[in-house]
Short mmCIF file of C-alpha atoms and ligand atoms in Angstrom, two decimals:
data_model
loop_
_atom_site.label_atom_id
_atom_site.label_comp_id
_atom_site.label_asym_id
_atom_site.label_seq_id
_atom_site.Cartn_x
_atom_site.Cartn_y
_atom_site.Cartn_z
CA MET A 1 82.60 115.41 109.94
CA ARG A 2 84.33 114.12 106.77
CA ARG A 3 88.03 114.86 106.97
CA VAL A 4 89.68 116.20 103.87
CA TYR A 5 93.26 115.09 103.36
CA LEU A 6 95.27 117.58 101.31
CA ASP A 7 98.78 116.57 102.28
CA HIS A 8 99.63 114.09 99.52
CA ALA A 9 103.04 115.66 98.93
CA ALA A 10 103.95 114.48 102.44
CA GLY A 11 102.47 111.05 101.86
CA SER A 12 99.49 109.66 99.97
CA PRO A 13 97.17 107.09 101.48
CA VAL A 14 97.96 103.64 100.09
CA ARG A 15 95.97 102.80 96.97
CA PRO A 16 93.81 99.66 97.21
CA GLN A 17 95.78 98.05 94.36
CA ALA A 18 99.04 98.67 96.23
CA ALA A 19 97.68 97.37 99.53
CA ALA A 20 96.39 94.24 97.77
CA ALA A 21 99.70 93.59 96.00
CA ALA A 22 101.66 94.11 99.24
CA ALA A 23 99.30 91.84 101.21
CA GLU A 24 99.52 89.16 98.53
CA ALA A 25 103.33 89.25 98.53
CA LEU A 26 103.39 89.20 102.32
CA ALA A 27 101.07 86.20 102.46
CA ALA A 28 103.02 84.32 99.78
CA GLY A 29 106.31 84.89 101.60
CA GLY A 30 109.58 83.46 100.36
CA ASN A 31 113.06 84.91 100.31
CA PRO A 32 113.95 86.08 96.80
CA SER A 33 117.50 84.83 97.26
CA SER A 34 116.37 81.23 97.93
CA VAL A 35 116.45 78.74 95.09
CA HIS A 36 113.32 76.75 95.98
CA GLY A 37 109.88 77.41 94.52
CA GLU A 38 108.85 79.92 97.20
CA GLY A 39 112.09 81.82 96.70
CA ARG A 40 111.78 81.78 92.91
CA ARG A 41 108.21 83.08 93.10
CA ALA A 42 109.31 85.86 95.43
CA ARG A 43 112.15 86.68 92.99
CA ALA A 44 109.63 86.73 90.12
CA ARG A 45 107.51 89.32 91.96
CA ILE A 46 110.52 91.54 92.50
CA GLU A 47 111.64 91.28 88.89
CA ALA A 48 108.10 92.04 87.65
CA ALA A 49 108.08 95.13 89.86
CA ARG A 50 111.49 96.12 88.54
CA ARG A 51 110.16 95.84 84.98
CA THR A 52 107.24 98.13 85.86
CA ILE A 53 109.50 100.81 87.32
CA ALA A 54 112.02 100.50 84.47
CA GLU A 55 109.33 100.78 81.76
CA THR A 56 107.73 103.74 83.50
CA VAL A 57 110.89 105.82 83.36
CA GLY A 58 112.31 104.34 80.15
CA ALA A 59 115.28 102.55 81.68
CA GLY A 60 116.65 99.03 81.38
CA GLU A 61 115.65 96.68 84.19
CA ALA A 62 119.27 96.21 85.20
CA PHE A 63 119.42 99.91 86.07
CA VAL A 64 116.74 99.90 88.80
CA VAL A 65 117.95 99.51 92.39
CA PHE A 66 115.23 99.15 95.02
CA THR A 67 115.89 101.08 98.21
CA SER A 68 114.11 101.98 101.46
CA GLY A 69 112.87 105.20 99.90
CA ALA A 70 114.06 108.24 98.00
CA THR A 71 116.31 109.41 100.84
CA GLU A 72 118.40 106.28 100.58
CA ALA A 73 118.35 106.46 96.78
CA LEU A 74 119.62 110.05 96.84
CA ASN A 75 122.35 109.25 99.38
CA LEU A 76 123.40 106.25 97.30
CA ALA A 77 123.53 108.36 94.15
CA ILE A 78 125.66 111.08 95.72
CA ALA A 79 128.07 108.55 97.21
CA GLY A 80 128.17 106.80 93.84
CA ALA A 81 129.05 109.97 92.00
CA MET A 82 131.87 110.56 94.48
CA ALA A 83 133.15 107.01 94.07
CA ALA A 84 136.50 106.46 92.42
CA GLY A 85 137.04 110.19 92.37
CA ALA A 86 134.39 110.68 89.71
CA SER A 87 133.14 113.90 91.27
CA ARG A 88 134.23 116.17 94.14
CA ARG A 89 131.89 119.09 93.81
CA ILE A 90 128.10 119.19 93.78
CA LEU A 91 125.96 121.97 92.41
CA VAL A 92 122.67 121.72 94.30
CA SER A 93 119.59 123.73 93.46
CA ALA A 94 118.52 126.08 96.24
CA VAL A 95 115.12 124.41 96.50
CA GLU A 96 116.19 120.77 96.84
CA HIS A 97 114.64 118.60 99.51
CA ASP A 98 116.74 118.03 102.65
CA ALA A 99 117.32 114.47 101.40
CA VAL A 100 119.53 115.97 98.69
CA ARG A 101 120.86 119.00 100.51
CA GLU A 102 121.87 117.16 103.66
CA ALA A 103 123.26 114.17 101.75
CA ALA A 104 125.41 116.58 99.74
CA ILE A 105 126.59 118.48 102.82
CA HIS A 106 127.53 115.26 104.59
CA SER A 107 129.30 113.80 101.55
CA ILE A 108 132.98 114.29 100.84
CA ALA A 109 132.11 116.85 98.17
CA ASP A 110 132.15 120.61 98.21
CA VAL A 111 128.67 122.01 97.76
CA GLU A 112 127.59 125.04 95.77
CA ILE A 113 124.03 126.30 95.57
CA ILE A 114 122.38 126.98 92.22
CA PRO A 115 120.05 129.93 92.80
CA VAL A 116 116.41 130.05 91.71
CA ASP A 117 114.50 133.07 90.41
CA ALA A 118 111.49 134.72 92.06
CA ARG A 119 109.22 132.05 90.53
CA GLY A 120 111.28 129.30 92.13
CA VAL A 121 112.78 128.20 88.80
CA LEU A 122 116.43 127.16 88.49
CA ASP A 123 118.70 129.98 87.29
CA LEU A 124 120.04 128.38 84.11
CA ALA A 125 122.16 131.41 83.26
CA TRP A 126 123.97 131.03 86.60
CA LEU A 127 124.50 127.33 85.93
CA GLU A 128 125.80 127.97 82.44
CA ALA A 129 128.27 130.58 83.69
CA ARG A 130 129.42 128.37 86.58
CA LEU A 131 129.97 125.39 84.29
CA ALA A 132 131.81 127.56 81.76
CA ALA A 133 134.22 128.53 84.54
CA TRP A 134 134.62 124.91 85.69
CA ARG A 135 138.26 123.84 86.00
CA SER A 136 139.32 120.26 85.34
CA GLU A 137 140.95 120.08 88.85
CA GLU A 138 137.42 120.37 90.25
CA GLY A 139 136.63 116.87 88.94
CA ARG A 140 133.44 115.90 87.26
CA PRO A 141 130.50 118.17 88.17
CA LEU A 142 127.49 116.58 89.86
CA VAL A 143 124.38 118.67 89.27
CA ALA A 144 121.37 118.00 91.53
CA ALA A 145 118.09 119.43 90.29
CA MET A 146 114.69 118.10 91.29
CA LEU A 147 112.02 117.64 88.66
CA ALA A 148 109.18 119.10 90.74
CA ASN A 149 109.44 120.92 94.01
CA ASN A 150 107.75 119.43 97.05
CA GLU A 151 106.59 122.77 98.50
CA THR A 152 105.50 124.73 95.45
CA GLY A 153 105.08 122.06 92.76
CA VAL A 154 107.28 124.17 90.44
CA VAL A 155 108.63 122.03 87.61
CA GLN A 156 112.30 122.60 86.95
CA PRO A 157 114.01 122.80 83.54
CA VAL A 158 115.97 119.64 84.28
CA ALA A 159 116.56 118.64 80.65
CA GLU A 160 118.06 122.09 79.93
CA ALA A 161 120.26 121.86 83.02
CA ALA A 162 121.45 118.42 81.90
CA ARG A 163 122.18 119.78 78.42
CA LEU A 164 124.36 122.52 79.96
CA GLY A 165 126.09 119.94 82.13
CA ARG A 166 126.91 117.69 79.20
CA ALA A 167 129.52 120.15 77.93
CA LYS A 168 131.51 119.45 81.12
CA ASN A 169 130.70 115.74 81.31
CA ALA A 170 128.58 116.47 84.40
CA LEU A 171 126.59 113.80 86.20
CA MET A 172 122.92 114.70 86.63
CA LEU A 173 120.98 113.76 89.75
CA VAL A 174 117.21 114.16 89.48
CA ASP A 175 114.86 113.86 92.43
CA ALA A 176 111.63 112.86 90.69
CA VAL A 177 109.74 111.98 93.87
CA GLN A 178 106.94 114.53 93.49
CA ALA A 179 106.75 114.34 89.71
CA LEU A 180 106.27 110.58 89.36
CA GLY A 181 102.73 109.77 88.32
CA LYS A 182 101.81 113.44 87.81
CA ILE A 183 103.94 114.35 84.80
CA GLY A 184 106.14 112.33 82.45
CA VAL A 185 109.38 111.11 83.99
CA ALA A 186 111.78 109.74 81.36
CA MET A 187 115.43 109.11 82.09
CA SER A 188 116.72 109.96 78.64
CA GLY A 189 114.42 112.96 78.06
CA LEU A 190 115.64 114.43 81.34
CA GLY A 191 119.27 113.55 80.70
CA ALA A 192 119.41 111.94 84.15
CA ASP A 193 122.28 109.78 85.35
CA TYR A 194 120.55 109.17 88.66
CA LEU A 195 116.80 109.33 89.27
CA ALA A 196 115.28 108.97 92.74
CA LEU A 197 111.72 107.70 93.30
CA SER A 198 109.58 107.06 96.36
CA GLY A 199 106.63 104.73 96.91
CA HIS A 200 104.59 106.63 99.46
CA LYS A 201 104.14 109.80 97.39
CA ILE A 202 102.09 108.01 94.75
CA GLY A 203 99.96 105.76 96.91
CA GLY A 204 102.45 102.95 97.39
CA PRO A 205 103.60 101.78 100.81
CA PRO A 206 106.07 103.89 102.79
CA GLY A 207 109.63 102.65 103.22
CA VAL A 208 110.29 101.73 99.61
CA GLY A 209 111.74 103.60 96.67
CA ALA A 210 114.21 103.21 93.87
CA LEU A 211 117.35 104.64 92.39
CA VAL A 212 117.36 104.42 88.60
CA LEU A 213 120.79 104.62 86.99
CA GLY A 214 121.90 105.96 83.66
CA ALA A 215 124.00 103.63 81.52
CA ASN A 216 127.34 104.98 82.72
CA ALA A 217 126.52 106.26 86.18
CA PRO A 218 129.18 105.32 88.72
CA LEU A 219 127.83 103.56 91.79
CA ALA A 220 129.46 102.27 94.98
CA ARG A 221 127.66 100.15 97.53
CA ARG A 222 127.19 101.85 100.90
CA GLN A 223 125.57 98.96 102.69
CA HIS A 224 127.68 95.82 102.83
CA GLY A 225 126.42 92.28 103.19
CA GLY A 226 124.77 89.97 100.70
CA GLY A 227 124.74 90.39 96.95
CA GLN A 228 121.14 91.64 96.58
CA GLU A 229 120.23 94.25 93.98
CA ARG A 230 123.11 93.14 91.76
CA GLY A 231 125.52 93.89 94.55
CA HIS A 232 124.47 97.55 94.74
CA ARG A 233 122.47 97.30 97.94
CA ALA A 234 122.89 94.49 100.42
CA GLY A 235 120.00 93.24 102.56
CA THR A 236 116.90 91.13 102.00
CA GLU A 237 114.54 93.00 99.71
CA ASN A 238 111.35 94.57 101.06
CA LEU A 239 109.17 92.30 98.95
CA PRO A 240 105.70 93.53 100.03
CA GLY A 241 106.85 97.13 99.75
CA ILE A 242 108.33 96.63 96.31
CA ALA A 243 105.21 94.80 95.05
CA GLY A 244 102.98 97.56 96.44
CA PHE A 245 105.18 100.28 94.95
CA ALA A 246 104.95 98.73 91.46
CA ALA A 247 101.17 98.31 91.78
CA ALA A 248 100.84 101.99 92.72
CA VAL A 249 102.99 103.02 89.74
CA GLU A 250 100.79 100.94 87.42
CA ALA A 251 97.62 102.42 88.88
CA ALA A 252 99.03 105.92 88.42
CA ARG A 253 99.42 105.44 84.65
CA GLU A 254 95.84 106.24 83.69
CA GLU A 255 95.28 109.43 85.62
CA ALA A 256 95.73 112.29 83.13
CA GLY A 257 92.03 113.19 83.26
CA HIS A 258 92.04 113.19 87.04
CA TRP A 259 95.03 115.52 87.21
CA ALA A 260 93.43 117.90 84.70
CA ALA A 261 90.35 118.18 86.94
CA ILE A 262 92.50 118.60 90.05
CA GLY A 263 94.65 121.24 88.34
CA ALA A 264 91.53 123.22 87.41
CA ALA A 265 90.27 122.94 91.01
CA ARG A 266 93.64 124.12 92.31
CA ASP A 267 93.68 127.10 89.95
CA GLY A 268 90.11 128.02 90.90
CA LEU A 269 90.97 127.79 94.58
CA GLU A 270 93.93 130.13 94.22
CA ALA A 271 91.90 132.63 92.19
CA ARG A 272 89.06 132.70 94.73
CA LEU A 273 91.37 132.98 97.75
CA HIS A 274 93.23 135.79 96.06
CA ALA A 275 89.99 137.60 95.24
CA ALA A 276 88.89 137.33 98.89
CA ARG A 277 92.29 138.25 100.32
CA PRO A 278 94.24 140.33 97.78
CA GLU A 279 97.32 140.34 100.02
CA LEU A 280 97.68 136.58 99.43
CA VAL A 281 100.99 135.51 97.87
CA VAL A 282 100.84 132.36 95.72
CA LEU A 283 104.33 130.85 95.44
CA GLY A 284 105.46 129.97 91.93
CA ALA A 285 102.14 131.10 90.45
CA ASP A 286 103.79 132.13 87.17
CA ALA A 287 105.99 129.05 86.80
CA PRO A 288 105.12 125.70 85.26
CA ARG A 289 103.79 123.65 88.17
CA LEU A 290 102.41 120.23 89.00
CA PRO A 291 98.60 120.34 88.99
CA THR A 292 98.54 118.97 92.53
CA ILE A 293 100.32 121.49 94.73
CA SER A 294 99.44 124.98 95.86
CA SER A 295 101.58 126.99 98.21
CA PHE A 296 100.31 130.32 99.45
CA ALA A 297 100.91 132.75 102.28
CA LEU A 298 98.88 135.40 104.02
CA PRO A 299 101.72 137.57 105.31
CA GLY A 300 101.83 137.61 109.09
CA TRP A 301 99.70 134.49 109.68
CA SER A 302 102.06 131.68 110.68
CA ALA A 303 101.86 128.50 108.65
CA GLU A 304 101.84 126.58 111.90
CA GLY A 305 98.72 128.48 113.05
CA GLN A 306 97.03 127.78 109.73
CA VAL A 307 97.80 124.06 109.88
CA MET A 308 96.30 123.86 113.38
CA ALA A 309 93.20 125.89 112.51
CA LEU A 310 92.56 123.80 109.40
CA ASP A 311 93.14 120.56 111.28
CA LEU A 312 90.44 121.58 113.77
CA ALA A 313 88.17 122.27 110.79
CA GLY A 314 88.85 118.76 109.45
CA VAL A 315 91.39 119.60 106.74
CA ALA A 316 94.95 118.18 106.76
CA VAL A 317 97.64 120.34 105.10
CA SER A 318 101.31 121.14 105.71
CA ALA A 319 103.46 124.13 106.51
CA GLY A 320 106.25 125.11 104.15
CA ALA A 321 108.18 126.08 107.25
CA ALA A 322 109.86 123.21 109.01
CA CYS A 323 110.08 122.48 112.69
CA SER A 324 113.58 121.88 113.98
CA SER A 325 114.38 121.53 117.69
CA GLY A 326 110.93 122.84 118.58
CA LYS A 327 111.43 126.08 116.63
CA MET A 328 109.78 126.89 113.33
CA ARG A 329 112.28 127.72 110.62
CA PRO A 330 110.94 129.72 107.67
CA SER A 331 110.38 127.84 104.41
CA GLN A 332 113.77 127.48 102.73
CA VAL A 333 112.05 127.36 99.36
CA ALA A 334 110.26 130.68 99.92
CA THR A 335 113.49 132.17 101.22
CA ALA A 336 115.40 130.95 98.14
CA MET A 337 112.75 132.63 95.98
CA GLY A 338 113.62 135.93 97.64
CA LEU A 339 110.38 136.18 99.59
CA GLY A 340 110.75 137.91 102.95
CA GLU A 341 110.62 136.19 106.30
CA GLU A 342 106.99 137.19 106.88
CA VAL A 343 105.94 135.25 103.79
CA ALA A 344 108.44 132.43 104.35
CA ARG A 345 106.93 131.80 107.80
CA ALA A 346 103.39 131.95 106.45
CA ALA A 347 103.70 129.63 103.43
CA LEU A 348 101.14 126.86 103.56
CA ARG A 349 101.21 123.81 101.31
CA VAL A 350 98.03 122.22 100.03
CA SER A 351 98.61 119.05 98.01
CA PHE A 352 96.08 116.88 96.19
CA GLY A 353 96.49 113.24 95.20
CA TRP A 354 95.01 110.14 93.64
CA ASN A 355 91.88 110.07 95.81
CA SER A 356 91.32 113.84 96.04
CA ARG A 357 88.15 115.33 94.61
CA PRO A 358 87.81 118.75 93.02
CA GLU A 359 85.22 119.57 95.74
CA ASP A 360 87.99 119.22 98.35
CA ALA A 361 89.26 122.58 97.15
CA HIS A 362 85.94 124.16 98.19
CA VAL A 363 86.07 122.59 101.65
CA LEU A 364 89.58 123.95 102.12
CA GLU A 365 88.56 127.36 100.80
CA ALA A 366 85.66 127.74 103.26
CA ALA A 367 87.74 126.51 106.21
CA TRP A 368 90.75 128.69 105.35
CA LEU A 369 88.73 131.86 104.75
CA ALA A 370 86.84 131.42 108.03
CA ALA A 371 90.07 130.82 109.96
CA ALA A 372 91.78 133.72 108.20
CA ALA A 373 88.92 136.04 109.13
CA ARG A 374 89.47 135.14 112.79
CA ALA A 375 93.28 135.17 112.78
CA ARG A 376 93.95 138.02 110.34
CA PRO A 377 90.77 140.03 109.78
CA ALA A 378 90.87 141.76 106.41
CA ALA A 379 91.74 145.45 106.63
CA PRO A 380 88.58 147.55 106.24
CA SER A 381 88.26 148.82 102.69
CA LEU A 382 88.74 152.54 102.08
CA ALA A 383 85.04 153.07 101.34
CA LEU A 384 84.00 151.39 104.58
CA SER A 385 86.51 153.26 106.71
CA LYS A 386 85.32 156.58 105.29
CA GLU A 387 81.75 155.78 106.23
CA ALA A 388 82.72 154.80 109.77
N1 PLP B 401 112.54 114.25 97.78
C1 PLP B 401 111.39 114.91 97.82
C2 PLP B 401 111.13 116.00 96.83
C3 PLP B 401 110.43 114.60 98.78
O1 PLP B 401 109.29 115.29 98.82
C4 PLP B 401 110.72 113.58 99.71
C5 PLP B 401 109.77 113.25 100.79
O2 PLP B 401 109.36 114.09 101.56
C6 PLP B 401 111.93 112.90 99.62
C7 PLP B 401 112.82 113.26 98.64
C8 PLP B 401 112.29 111.77 100.56
O3 PLP B 401 111.57 110.61 100.20
P1 PLP B 401 111.45 109.35 101.16
O4 PLP B 401 110.44 109.68 102.19
O5 PLP B 401 110.99 108.21 100.27
O6 PLP B 401 112.79 109.06 101.73
#
C-alpha cells in the first residue's frame, strides 16, 4: 500500500537537493571559524547560504542569524525586543504557535492576546484601539503576528498590523515558518523587525532555522560562548543543516504552478467532503489561506480518532488538538475562532507539500469518508426515514 503523507505543516520530507547539499557539506567538513582552507571553504558555504536566505526575504546578509530552528529564532527575537528595556509588553495573536506564545509567557514581558475573528483573522480594529490607548510607561509595544497559521493556513494581515504599530514605534515579530516557500515573504513589505524561519517545513533538514532582523531591531545574545553569527549566537554553526536549508529555499523558488494545482485539489477536496457530510466545518474557509492546508471537523468525531483511522488506511495527517500530559486539549486555534469544544476537539489538519500530488486529495477523501461512515454514520435523510 502506498502511504500518502499529508502532514507537511508538521515537517516536510527532505528534498533531494537539500539532502545532497547537506551531505556534501558534511563530507567536506571544516570549522567555519578556522582560518585554513577547510575552514574558509566551510565559511564560504555558510555565507552563500546566508545570501540565499537574505535574498529570499529581501534583507541584507548581515541581518540573517542562523539558529537551531524557528523556536530558537522566536525566543531570541522576544528576548532581543526586551533587551535594554526596549519593550515590556507583548501583544500576541490568539492563534500563534506555542513557540511564540510560550516564549512570550516565559519572558519578562506582560502578555496580551490579540483576538481573531470567526475566520481566524487578526482583529485589526482591536489592535488599533489597543495601540491608541498605549501609554508611554508601557514601553515600546512588541506585536507578534504570524504570517500564516500552522493549523488552518489562514494568512494574517501582517503588513496592516505593522502599519498600525508604526504609530507607536512598535516592534513587529513575524513567524513566517508556514508561509515561506508558499507565498511571498518580504521583510519590508511585511514591516517586520523580526522574521522567524524554519528549515524542516520547506523540505530542508530539521534542526535549522533563521532569525532575520530589521535594520534597527534590538538583539541580545542568549547563548554565550564564541563570537559566531556576528556575536548574536554563540556555538559552532550547523554547517550541513544550514547548507541543506538554503538548498531547500532555492528549490522552493520555482513552485508557483505546483501550489496552484495543490490549492485547486485542496478546494475540491473540501467541496466534496462538505457535499458528502454537510455537517462538516471547514476552519477559515472564508479567509485568505495558504493553498497547502485544510483544517476541518466533523463535530463529535475526535481528531485523535481520525488520525488513527487514517493512519491505518495509509494516510498521515495531524490533529489540531494537542496532546499534553496524555490528555487531548482542544485546538487552541479553533477555540480562538469561537468554535465550540465539539469542533475544537474534532479539527483535523491536512497539509500538502513539495512532493504532494493533487491525487493525494482523492486518496484522503476516500479514506476519510469510509472512516467517517464507520465512526459517525450520517444521519438518515428525512426522505429515507419517512420510508422506513
Ligand atoms: N512556528 C510555526 C507556525 C510552526 O508551525 C512551527 C513548527 O511546528 C514553529 C514555529 C517551530 O519551528 P521549529 O520546529 O523550527 O522550532
